[in-house]
PDB file of C-alpha atoms in Angstrom:
ATOM      1  CA  MET A   1      93.272 127.474 108.958  1.00 49.00           C
ATOM      2  CA  LYS A   2      93.312 124.574 111.383  1.00 65.00           C
ATOM      3  CA  LYS A   3      95.184 124.814 114.641  1.00 76.00           C
ATOM      4  CA  GLU A   4      98.612 123.220 114.619  1.00 85.00           C
ATOM      5  CA  ILE A   5      98.967 119.943 116.522  1.00 87.00           C
ATOM      6  CA  ILE A   6     101.362 120.296 119.447  1.00 91.00           C
ATOM      7  CA  TYR A   7     102.891 117.208 121.069  1.00 93.00           C
ATOM      8  CA  ASP A   8     102.603 118.647 124.599  1.00 93.00           C
ATOM      9  CA  GLU A   9      98.859 119.110 124.145  1.00 94.00           C
ATOM     10  CA  LEU A  10      98.531 115.473 123.097  1.00 94.00           C
ATOM     11  CA  LEU A  11     100.439 114.440 126.228  1.00 94.00           C
ATOM     12  CA  GLU A  12      97.955 116.409 128.340  1.00 94.00           C
ATOM     13  CA  LYS A  13      95.188 114.174 126.976  1.00 94.00           C
ATOM     14  CA  ILE A  14      97.184 110.906 127.088  1.00 94.00           C
ATOM     15  CA  PRO A  15     100.142 111.400 129.461  1.00 93.00           C
ATOM     16  CA  ASN A  16     102.114 108.301 128.465  1.00 93.00           C
ATOM     17  CA  LYS A  17     103.934 108.615 125.120  1.00 94.00           C
ATOM     18  CA  TYR A  18     103.838 104.866 124.516  1.00 95.00           C
ATOM     19  CA  ILE A  19     100.087 104.635 125.074  1.00 95.00           C
ATOM     20  CA  LEU A  20      99.637 107.737 122.904  1.00 96.00           C
ATOM     21  CA  THR A  21     101.505 105.983 120.094  1.00 95.00           C
ATOM     22  CA  ILE A  22      99.394 102.830 120.389  1.00 95.00           C
ATOM     23  CA  VAL A  23      96.059 104.665 120.606  1.00 96.00           C
ATOM     24  CA  SER A  24      96.798 107.019 117.717  1.00 96.00           C
ATOM     25  CA  GLY A  25      98.170 104.189 115.561  1.00 96.00           C
ATOM     26  CA  GLN A  26      95.129 102.000 116.120  1.00 96.00           C
ATOM     27  CA  ARG A  27      92.769 104.876 115.356  1.00 95.00           C
ATOM     28  CA  ALA A  28      94.743 105.850 112.239  1.00 96.00           C
ATOM     29  CA  ARG A  29      94.416 102.275 110.942  1.00 97.00           C
ATOM     30  CA  GLN A  30      90.652 102.382 111.590  1.00 96.00           C
ATOM     31  CA  ILE A  31      90.370 105.674 109.699  1.00 95.00           C
ATOM     32  CA  GLY A  32      92.425 104.219 106.850  1.00 94.00           C
ATOM     33  CA  LYS A  33      90.001 101.300 106.595  1.00 96.00           C
ATOM     34  CA  GLY A  34      87.072 103.706 106.228  1.00 94.00           C
ATOM     35  CA  ASP A  35      85.745 104.406 109.724  1.00 93.00           C
ATOM     36  CA  SER A  36      83.882 107.698 109.957  1.00 93.00           C
ATOM     37  CA  LEU A  37      85.692 110.678 111.457  1.00 93.00           C
ATOM     38  CA  LEU A  38      84.651 111.996 114.861  1.00 93.00           C
ATOM     39  CA  THR A  39      85.920 115.544 114.228  1.00 92.00           C
ATOM     40  CA  LYS A  40      86.212 117.874 111.254  1.00 91.00           C
ATOM     41  CA  CYS A  41      89.506 117.437 109.451  1.00 88.00           C
ATOM     42  CA  SER A  42      91.131 118.752 106.325  1.00 87.00           C
ATOM     43  CA  LYS A  43      91.305 116.475 103.296  1.00 87.00           C
ATOM     44  CA  LYS A  44      95.058 117.097 103.277  1.00 91.00           C
ATOM     45  CA  ASP A  45      95.476 115.664 106.798  1.00 92.00           C
ATOM     46  CA  THR A  46      97.045 112.228 107.058  1.00 94.00           C
ATOM     47  CA  ASP A  47      95.241 109.471 108.946  1.00 95.00           C
ATOM     48  CA  VAL A  48      97.594 109.988 111.904  1.00 95.00           C
ATOM     49  CA  LYS A  49      96.867 113.730 111.993  1.00 94.00           C
ATOM     50  CA  LYS A  50      93.154 112.953 111.920  1.00 94.00           C
ATOM     51  CA  ALA A  51      93.621 110.588 114.873  1.00 95.00           C
ATOM     52  CA  PHE A  52      95.595 113.286 116.733  1.00 95.00           C
ATOM     53  CA  ARG A  53      92.799 115.804 116.148  1.00 94.00           C
ATOM     54  CA  GLU A  54      90.263 113.334 117.577  1.00 95.00           C
ATOM     55  CA  ILE A  55      92.450 112.825 120.656  1.00 95.00           C
ATOM     56  CA  LEU A  56      92.811 116.587 121.157  1.00 94.00           C
ATOM     57  CA  ALA A  57      89.041 116.991 120.834  1.00 93.00           C
ATOM     58  CA  GLY A  58      88.524 114.380 123.568  1.00 93.00           C
ATOM     59  CA  LYS A  59      86.727 111.965 121.241  1.00 94.00           C
ATOM     60  CA  ILE A  60      89.356 109.224 121.602  1.00 90.00           C
ATOM     61  CA  GLY A  61      90.904 107.954 124.814  1.00 86.00           C
ATOM     62  CA  TYR A  62      92.017 104.766 126.456  1.00 88.00           C
ATOM     63  CA  GLU A  63      91.299 102.541 129.436  1.00 88.00           C
ATOM     64  CA  ILE A  64      93.688 100.235 131.241  1.00 83.00           C
ATOM     65  CA  VAL A  65      92.098  96.920 132.114  1.00 84.00           C
ATOM     66  CA  GLU A  66      93.697  94.749 134.787  1.00 86.00           C
ATOM     67  CA  ASP A  67      93.863  91.051 133.925  1.00 80.00           C
ATOM     68  CA  LYS A  68      92.835  88.811 136.806  1.00 78.00           C
ATOM     69  CA  VAL A  69      94.911  85.759 135.969  1.00 76.00           C
ATOM     70  CA  GLY A  70      94.467  82.749 138.209  1.00 67.00           C
ATOM     71  CA  GLU A  71      91.270  83.835 139.911  1.00 62.00           C
TER      72      GLU A  71
END
């Protein structure tokens, strides 16, 4: 049986809940369109759960890029 996904563990990987929502949503859409999975997942898992499992495994993250407007 797969380990249960715990919200606090997700926040350890991506500490901002808003960024976590954006990253997991984007990845879930990619999975839904047919992108290959980066971790083993159950067939019963939803696309969002699959994205969460990838985040917990450290396969998915984010980077903040500063815009240099006017330079």
